[in-house]
Amino acid sequence: MSNLLFEHLKKPEVFEPSPDDIWTDPLMSSLVMDEHLDLNTPGGSANDKFIEKCVNFIAEIAPPNRYEKVIDLGCGPGLYCKKLARKGYEVTGIDFSESSIRYAEEQAEEENIHIKYRVENILNWEETNKYDLALLIYYTYSSLNKQEREKVLKNIYNSLNKGGILIIDGFSANVYEDFKEEQIWSFNKKQSKLSTEPHLGFIQNLKYPNLVTLTKTTVLLNNIPPKTYSYWYQYYSKSSFENETSIAGFKTKGIYMDVSGEKYSKDGNSIALVVEK
């Protein structure tokens, strides 16, 4: 067991795939969903007031009477989708987490809101000339490697009608500069954010060249092999972020601090782009 644990604790190559997937792992998915829906939990979904502000901003720059069909890529439990649908958009949400989509569908049915939800990995999703507006937000883009980012941007471009808009955000290079390398371990006899069972947890924050970081969490439970969940992030300057979207064919219409429309600042922790096909 010790040799296996040491393997899990080794420093991986940059953007090496995660050994386990926290969103689809039965041991973790329910815990992650609870945290995701706790709007007061750091790392969970953005709070309701912020989401409302974002949706109002989206409706202002891309009104539903002109940009009717919208797709939310990596929609999670549908918190943005519901508010967009209430604004009058025809909304499609996709996410690879079955538990997230199941929750989103139940909420939409309960509140009598028509939204098309699908369990689908955005890396495998392909559609053509179908949507007027695409959302890739809450830093999903920052978690992808270079090849994945190129593929997703190409697929989004192809999915949009001419004149369609993509709203996308990412972490700024300021977050990378402030990122501290550290390793932490803890033993928990009761439920925590890592497990419902007694467990030993290891968290490694690792910094890589070229504005890349990794937060790697390894959980050791009794009588089962270790589980390791990797969270990679790519960080951006304004110019590097714009460059990636322009290579995919997009033209920049606006640059903001975040998806709520806050004015861009070079000292901010995030960057949001509004780009057009």
PDB file of C-alpha atoms in Angstrom, residues 117-265:
ATOM      1  CA  TYR A 117     -30.089  19.337 -20.538  1.00  0.00           C
ATOM      2  CA  ARG A 118     -27.659  16.665 -21.730  1.00  0.00           C
ATOM      3  CA  VAL A 119     -24.979  14.565 -20.059  1.00  0.00           C
ATOM      4  CA  GLU A 120     -22.068  15.202 -22.387  1.00  0.00           C
ATOM      5  CA  ASN A 121     -18.358  15.982 -22.172  1.00  0.00           C
ATOM      6  CA  ILE A 122     -17.659  19.378 -23.746  1.00  0.00           C
ATOM      7  CA  LEU A 123     -14.472  17.899 -25.232  1.00  0.00           C
ATOM      8  CA  ASN A 124     -16.556  15.496 -27.327  1.00  0.00           C
ATOM      9  CA  TRP A 125     -19.426  17.868 -28.128  1.00  0.00           C
ATOM     10  CA  GLU A 126     -19.868  18.979 -31.742  1.00  0.00           C
ATOM     11  CA  GLU A 127     -22.716  20.940 -33.366  1.00  0.00           C
ATOM     12  CA  THR A 128     -22.873  23.276 -36.367  1.00  0.00           C
ATOM     13  CA  ASN A 129     -24.542  26.666 -36.896  1.00  0.00           C
ATOM     14  CA  LYS A 130     -27.081  26.151 -34.123  1.00  0.00           C
ATOM     15  CA  TYR A 131     -26.599  28.719 -31.345  1.00  0.00           C
ATOM     16  CA  ASP A 132     -26.555  32.508 -31.072  1.00  0.00           C
ATOM     17  CA  LEU A 133     -24.753  32.639 -27.734  1.00  0.00           C
ATOM     18  CA  ALA A 134     -22.327  30.267 -25.987  1.00  0.00           C
ATOM     19  CA  LEU A 135     -21.128  30.410 -22.393  1.00  0.00           C
ATOM     20  CA  LEU A 136     -17.909  28.822 -21.150  1.00  0.00           C
ATOM     21  CA  ILE A 137     -17.685  30.372 -17.703  1.00  0.00           C
ATOM     22  CA  TYR A 138     -16.718  29.815 -14.077  1.00  0.00           C
ATOM     23  CA  TYR A 139     -13.124  29.166 -15.179  1.00  0.00           C
ATOM     24  CA  THR A 140     -13.840  25.888 -16.956  1.00  0.00           C
ATOM     25  CA  TYR A 141     -11.570  26.998 -19.791  1.00  0.00           C
ATOM     26  CA  SER A 142      -8.625  27.525 -17.418  1.00  0.00           C
ATOM     27  CA  SER A 143      -8.774  23.856 -16.391  1.00  0.00           C
ATOM     28  CA  LEU A 144      -8.115  22.539 -19.916  1.00  0.00           C
ATOM     29  CA  ASN A 145      -4.749  21.820 -21.513  1.00  0.00           C
ATOM     30  CA  LYS A 146      -3.650  23.530 -24.744  1.00  0.00           C
ATOM     31  CA  GLN A 147      -4.972  20.871 -27.125  1.00  0.00           C
ATOM     32  CA  GLU A 148      -8.293  20.699 -25.287  1.00  0.00           C
ATOM     33  CA  ARG A 149      -8.667  24.483 -25.331  1.00  0.00           C
ATOM     34  CA  GLU A 150      -8.005  24.588 -29.088  1.00  0.00           C
ATOM     35  CA  LYS A 151     -10.566  21.844 -29.702  1.00  0.00           C
ATOM     36  CA  VAL A 152     -13.262  23.426 -27.523  1.00  0.00           C
ATOM     37  CA  LEU A 153     -12.845  26.880 -29.103  1.00  0.00           C
ATOM     38  CA  LYS A 154     -13.019  25.371 -32.600  1.00  0.00           C
ATOM     39  CA  ASN A 155     -16.181  23.443 -31.717  1.00  0.00           C
ATOM     40  CA  ILE A 156     -17.795  26.499 -30.144  1.00  0.00           C
ATOM     41  CA  TYR A 157     -16.959  28.574 -33.222  1.00  0.00           C
ATOM     42  CA  ASN A 158     -18.549  25.945 -35.471  1.00  0.00           C
ATOM     43  CA  SER A 159     -21.645  25.697 -33.248  1.00  0.00           C
ATOM     44  CA  LEU A 160     -22.432  29.411 -33.473  1.00  0.00           C
ATOM     45  CA  ASN A 161     -24.439  31.136 -36.162  1.00  0.00           C
ATOM     46  CA  LYS A 162     -22.677  33.971 -37.999  1.00  0.00           C
ATOM     47  CA  GLY A 163     -22.484  36.931 -35.626  1.00  0.00           C
ATOM     48  CA  GLY A 164     -22.899  34.625 -32.636  1.00  0.00           C
ATOM     49  CA  ILE A 165     -21.197  35.497 -29.343  1.00  0.00           C
ATOM     50  CA  LEU A 166     -19.029  33.528 -26.923  1.00  0.00           C
ATOM     51  CA  ILE A 167     -18.639  34.700 -23.330  1.00  0.00           C
ATOM     52  CA  ILE A 168     -15.636  33.073 -21.678  1.00  0.00           C
ATOM     53  CA  ASP A 169     -13.582  33.667 -18.539  1.00  0.00           C
ATOM     54  CA  GLY A 170     -10.244  32.568 -17.116  1.00  0.00           C
ATOM     55  CA  PHE A 171      -7.874  33.177 -14.236  1.00  0.00           C
ATOM     56  CA  SER A 172      -5.404  36.030 -14.607  1.00  0.00           C
ATOM     57  CA  ALA A 173      -1.629  35.767 -14.203  1.00  0.00           C
ATOM     58  CA  ASN A 174      -1.980  37.606 -10.872  1.00  0.00           C
ATOM     59  CA  VAL A 175      -3.438  34.458  -9.322  1.00  0.00           C
ATOM     60  CA  TYR A 176      -0.446  32.467 -10.555  1.00  0.00           C
ATOM     61  CA  GLU A 177       1.964  34.957  -8.992  1.00  0.00           C
ATOM     62  CA  ASP A 178       0.165  34.686  -5.638  1.00  0.00           C
ATOM     63  CA  PHE A 179      -0.076  30.880  -5.765  1.00  0.00           C
ATOM     64  CA  LYS A 180       1.972  29.270  -2.960  1.00  0.00           C
ATOM     65  CA  GLU A 181       3.488  25.816  -3.241  1.00  0.00           C
ATOM     66  CA  GLU A 182       2.673  23.707  -0.197  1.00  0.00           C
ATOM     67  CA  GLN A 183       1.837  20.198   0.966  1.00  0.00           C
ATOM     68  CA  ILE A 184      -0.748  19.512   3.661  1.00  0.00           C
ATOM     69  CA  TRP A 185      -1.995  16.293   5.222  1.00  0.00           C
ATOM     70  CA  SER A 186      -4.801  15.595   7.676  1.00  0.00           C
ATOM     71  CA  PHE A 187      -6.564  12.676   9.358  1.00  0.00           C
ATOM     72  CA  ASN A 188     -10.331  12.860   9.727  1.00  0.00           C
ATOM     73  CA  LYS A 189     -12.422  10.477  11.791  1.00  0.00           C
ATOM     74  CA  LYS A 190     -15.707  11.811  10.420  1.00  0.00           C
ATOM     75  CA  GLN A 191     -17.126  13.316   7.233  1.00  0.00           C
ATOM     76  CA  SER A 192     -15.202  16.156   5.624  1.00  0.00           C
ATOM     77  CA  LYS A 193     -15.082  17.680   2.134  1.00  0.00           C
ATOM     78  CA  LEU A 194     -12.975  14.692   1.081  1.00  0.00           C
ATOM     79  CA  SER A 195     -15.028  11.733   2.269  1.00  0.00           C
ATOM     80  CA  THR A 196     -17.977  10.503   4.349  1.00  0.00           C
ATOM     81  CA  GLU A 197     -15.709   7.899   5.960  1.00  0.00           C
ATOM     82  CA  PRO A 198     -12.629   8.164   8.219  1.00  0.00           C
ATOM     83  CA  HIS A 199      -9.723   9.001   5.935  1.00  0.00           C
ATOM     84  CA  LEU A 200      -6.245  10.373   5.494  1.00  0.00           C
ATOM     85  CA  GLY A 201      -6.016  13.300   3.098  1.00  0.00           C
ATOM     86  CA  PHE A 202      -3.049  14.832   1.263  1.00  0.00           C
ATOM     87  CA  ILE A 203      -3.254  18.153  -0.581  1.00  0.00           C
ATOM     88  CA  GLN A 204      -0.372  19.263  -2.815  1.00  0.00           C
ATOM     89  CA  ASN A 205      -0.241  22.716  -4.379  1.00  0.00           C
ATOM     90  CA  LEU A 206       2.362  22.625  -7.156  1.00  0.00           C
ATOM     91  CA  LYS A 207       3.583  25.413  -9.435  1.00  0.00           C
ATOM     92  CA  TYR A 208       4.784  24.805 -13.018  1.00  0.00           C
ATOM     93  CA  PRO A 209       6.410  27.069 -15.626  1.00  0.00           C
ATOM     94  CA  ASN A 210       4.347  28.944 -18.230  1.00  0.00           C
ATOM     95  CA  LEU A 211       1.581  30.017 -15.839  1.00  0.00           C
ATOM     96  CA  VAL A 212       0.324  26.552 -14.861  1.00  0.00           C
ATOM     97  CA  THR A 213      -0.551  25.226 -11.395  1.00  0.00           C
ATOM     98  CA  LEU A 214      -1.828  21.971  -9.965  1.00  0.00           C
ATOM     99  CA  THR A 215      -3.820  21.302  -6.806  1.00  0.00           C
ATOM    100  CA  LYS A 216      -3.730  17.562  -6.241  1.00  0.00           C
ATOM    101  CA  THR A 217      -5.836  15.864  -3.569  1.00  0.00           C
ATOM    102  CA  THR A 218      -5.149  12.264  -2.544  1.00  0.00           C
ATOM    103  CA  VAL A 219      -7.568  10.430  -0.247  1.00  0.00           C
ATOM    104  CA  LEU A 220      -6.651   7.217   1.573  1.00  0.00           C
ATOM    105  CA  LEU A 221      -9.544   5.183   2.994  1.00  0.00           C
ATOM    106  CA  ASN A 222      -9.541   1.822   4.726  1.00  0.00           C
ATOM    107  CA  ASN A 223      -9.329  -1.274   2.491  1.00  0.00           C
ATOM    108  CA  ILE A 224      -9.483   0.494  -0.880  1.00  0.00           C
ATOM    109  CA  PRO A 225      -6.705   1.900  -3.112  1.00  0.00           C
ATOM    110  CA  PRO A 226      -5.882   5.624  -2.825  1.00  0.00           C
ATOM    111  CA  LYS A 227      -7.935   8.098  -4.880  1.00  0.00           C
ATOM    112  CA  THR A 228      -6.263  11.141  -6.453  1.00  0.00           C
ATOM    113  CA  TYR A 229      -8.031  14.144  -7.982  1.00  0.00           C
ATOM    114  CA  SER A 230      -6.035  16.679 -10.002  1.00  0.00           C
ATOM    115  CA  TYR A 231      -7.086  20.289 -10.625  1.00  0.00           C
ATOM    116  CA  TRP A 232      -4.941  21.881 -13.324  1.00  0.00           C
ATOM    117  CA  TYR A 233      -5.187  25.590 -14.112  1.00  0.00           C
ATOM    118  CA  GLN A 234      -3.765  27.744 -16.895  1.00  0.00           C
ATOM    119  CA  TYR A 235      -3.473  31.495 -16.209  1.00  0.00           C
ATOM    120  CA  TYR A 236      -3.586  34.390 -18.656  1.00  0.00           C
ATOM    121  CA  SER A 237      -2.553  37.903 -19.455  1.00  0.00           C
ATOM    122  CA  LYS A 238      -5.100  39.920 -21.400  1.00  0.00           C
ATOM    123  CA  SER A 239      -3.080  39.529 -24.598  1.00  0.00           C
ATOM    124  CA  SER A 240      -2.524  35.770 -24.259  1.00  0.00           C
ATOM    125  CA  PHE A 241      -6.223  35.189 -23.612  1.00  0.00           C
ATOM    126  CA  GLU A 242      -7.263  37.292 -26.601  1.00  0.00           C
ATOM    127  CA  ASN A 243      -4.677  35.523 -28.758  1.00  0.00           C
ATOM    128  CA  GLU A 244      -6.144  32.076 -28.088  1.00  0.00           C
ATOM    129  CA  THR A 245      -9.666  33.145 -29.043  1.00  0.00           C
ATOM    130  CA  SER A 246      -8.468  35.040 -32.124  1.00  0.00           C
ATOM    131  CA  ILE A 247      -6.584  31.981 -33.405  1.00  0.00           C
ATOM    132  CA  ALA A 248      -9.930  30.151 -33.292  1.00  0.00           C
ATOM    133  CA  GLY A 249     -11.413  32.875 -35.510  1.00  0.00           C
ATOM    134  CA  PHE A 250     -13.160  35.050 -32.933  1.00  0.00           C
ATOM    135  CA  LYS A 251     -13.116  38.849 -32.871  1.00  0.00           C
ATOM    136  CA  THR A 252     -13.014  40.572 -29.484  1.00  0.00           C
ATOM    137  CA  LYS A 253     -16.023  42.740 -28.684  1.00  0.00           C
ATOM    138  CA  GLY A 254     -15.296  43.434 -25.005  1.00  0.00           C
ATOM    139  CA  ILE A 255     -12.867  42.717 -22.159  1.00  0.00           C
ATOM    140  CA  TYR A 256     -14.052  42.685 -18.531  1.00  0.00           C
ATOM    141  CA  MET A 257     -12.919  41.668 -15.081  1.00  0.00           C
ATOM    142  CA  ASP A 258     -15.567  38.953 -14.900  1.00  0.00           C
ATOM    143  CA  VAL A 259     -18.839  37.768 -16.396  1.00  0.00           C
ATOM    144  CA  SER A 260     -20.818  40.263 -14.329  1.00  0.00           C
ATOM    145  CA  GLY A 261     -19.391  43.022 -16.558  1.00  0.00           C
ATOM    146  CA  GLU A 262     -17.007  44.563 -14.023  1.00  0.00           C
ATOM    147  CA  LYS A 263     -14.500  46.871 -15.676  1.00  0.00           C
ATOM    148  CA  TYR A 264     -11.242  45.123 -16.621  1.00  0.00           C
ATOM    149  CA  SER A 265      -8.236  45.819 -14.387  1.00  0.00           C
TER     150      SER A 265
END
